[in-house]
Amino acid sequence: MTPALLVVLAYLTGAFPTSYIAARMRGVDLRQHGSGNLGATNAFRVLGWRVAAPVMLVDILKGWFPTYFFPVWAGVSGSQWALAYGAAAILGHVFSPYVRFKGGKGVATGAGVFLALCWQAVLAGTIVWGLIVYATRIVSLASIVAALVLPVVVFTTLGIGSVFGLSLAMGAFVLFSHRANIRRLLRGEEHRFVKAKGTQ
């Protein structure tokens, strides 16, 4: 398969609607509950950690798999195609054609991409994310700060280059996708990481 066709496949791989399917198997349309977002955080909020944990794992793999393996399959070297496959997977997750181009916010899938490109940045971001969630129980705040940490660690690890550029773009995209959360944070009204009452 040509490198260009693998970009399309990476997009379709990233677009797999993990949380939507997991919720539908339990008779729930996740778009109609919680925040309405098709991501692991909303899956936890509505259905609990037993559903959210595998959803997050699959969403991470959706980013890692094409970034790591597709360049090998295409027989290309260097990071440019890996970056293209990773970016396509993230876009697929956020704008999934399987669910009318509605998806998650790209944090878990982006983590999978950078797990293949710069695992040190993912480790640092995960530690920061976990500490902030533990301290505040506000996942959006943790995701925003982790996204800001990502390019810093990429820069210190790999220097300025295409991976650093993608990390900046990823950080900016996470901020943009969390713009409503940022407004709620500033008003002190942001949702906390607590399972909603009355859910199964």
Tab-separated table of N, CA and C in Angstrom, residues 22-23 25-28 30 33 42-52 195-200:
chain	number	residue	atom	x	y	z
A	22	ALA	N	-18.816	1.237	22.754
A	22	ALA	CA	-18.859	0.685	24.109
A	22	ALA	C	-20.136	1.093	24.834
A	23	ALA	N	-20.565	2.325	24.632
A	23	ALA	CA	-21.794	2.785	25.276
A	23	ALA	C	-23.031	2.171	24.633
A	25	MET	N	-23.311	-0.694	23.324
A	25	MET	CA	-23.431	-2.078	23.786
A	25	MET	C	-24.183	-2.147	25.106
A	26	ARG	N	-24.276	-1.018	25.788
A	26	ARG	CA	-25.007	-0.941	27.062
A	26	ARG	C	-26.284	-0.129	26.920
A	27	GLY	N	-26.705	0.097	25.685
A	27	GLY	CA	-27.967	0.781	25.431
A	27	GLY	C	-27.932	2.272	25.642
A	28	VAL	N	-26.738	2.868	25.578
A	28	VAL	CA	-26.590	4.300	25.831
A	28	VAL	C	-25.975	4.978	24.613
A	30	LEU	N	-23.858	7.896	23.944
A	30	LEU	CA	-23.027	8.788	24.751
A	30	LEU	C	-23.164	10.241	24.323
A	33	HIS	N	-25.628	12.082	26.631
A	33	HIS	CA	-25.444	12.034	28.082
A	33	HIS	C	-24.142	12.724	28.472
A	42	ASN	N	-15.944	11.226	29.179
A	42	ASN	CA	-17.405	11.182	29.240
A	42	ASN	C	-17.900	9.759	29.435
A	43	ALA	N	-17.175	8.780	28.889
A	43	ALA	CA	-17.536	7.383	29.121
A	43	ALA	C	-17.449	7.062	30.609
A	44	PHE	N	-16.417	7.576	31.270
A	44	PHE	CA	-16.304	7.377	32.719
A	44	PHE	C	-17.440	8.077	33.454
A	45	ARG	N	-17.709	9.300	33.068
A	45	ARG	CA	-18.732	10.085	33.746
A	45	ARG	C	-20.084	9.402	33.666
A	46	VAL	N	-20.389	8.801	32.532
A	46	VAL	CA	-21.709	8.214	32.318
A	46	VAL	C	-21.758	6.743	32.711
A	47	LEU	N	-20.695	5.987	32.399
A	47	LEU	CA	-20.750	4.530	32.544
A	47	LEU	C	-19.740	3.945	33.523
A	48	GLY	N	-18.812	4.765	34.033
A	48	GLY	CA	-17.880	4.253	35.022
A	48	GLY	C	-16.548	3.790	34.432
A	49	TRP	N	-15.615	3.469	35.329
A	49	TRP	CA	-14.240	3.187	34.902
A	49	TRP	C	-14.107	1.870	34.166
A	50	ARG	N	-14.993	0.907	34.412
A	50	ARG	CA	-14.878	-0.385	33.728
A	50	ARG	C	-15.094	-0.243	32.225
A	51	VAL	N	-15.861	0.749	31.842
A	51	VAL	CA	-16.041	1.056	30.415
A	51	VAL	C	-14.962	2.021	29.947
A	52	ALA	N	-14.667	3.021	30.749
A	52	ALA	CA	-13.735	4.069	30.321
A	52	ALA	C	-12.307	3.566	30.152
A	195	LYS	N	-18.491	10.079	38.682
A	195	LYS	CA	-19.533	9.382	37.942
A	195	LYS	C	-20.895	9.959	38.276
A	196	ALA	N	-21.685	10.184	37.234
A	196	ALA	CA	-23.002	10.758	37.451
A	196	ALA	C	-23.894	9.807	38.219
A	197	LYS	N	-24.791	10.350	39.075
A	197	LYS	CA	-25.727	9.514	39.828
A	197	LYS	C	-26.777	8.965	38.891
A	198	GLY	N	-27.242	7.744	39.242
A	198	GLY	CA	-28.309	7.148	38.467
A	198	GLY	C	-27.860	6.449	37.211
A	199	THR	N	-26.525	6.309	36.980
A	199	THR	CA	-26.040	5.590	35.807
A	199	THR	C	-25.654	4.188	36.193
A	200	GLN	N	-25.560	3.331	35.196
A	200	GLN	CA	-25.199	1.927	35.401
A	200	GLN	C	-23.739	1.703	35.146
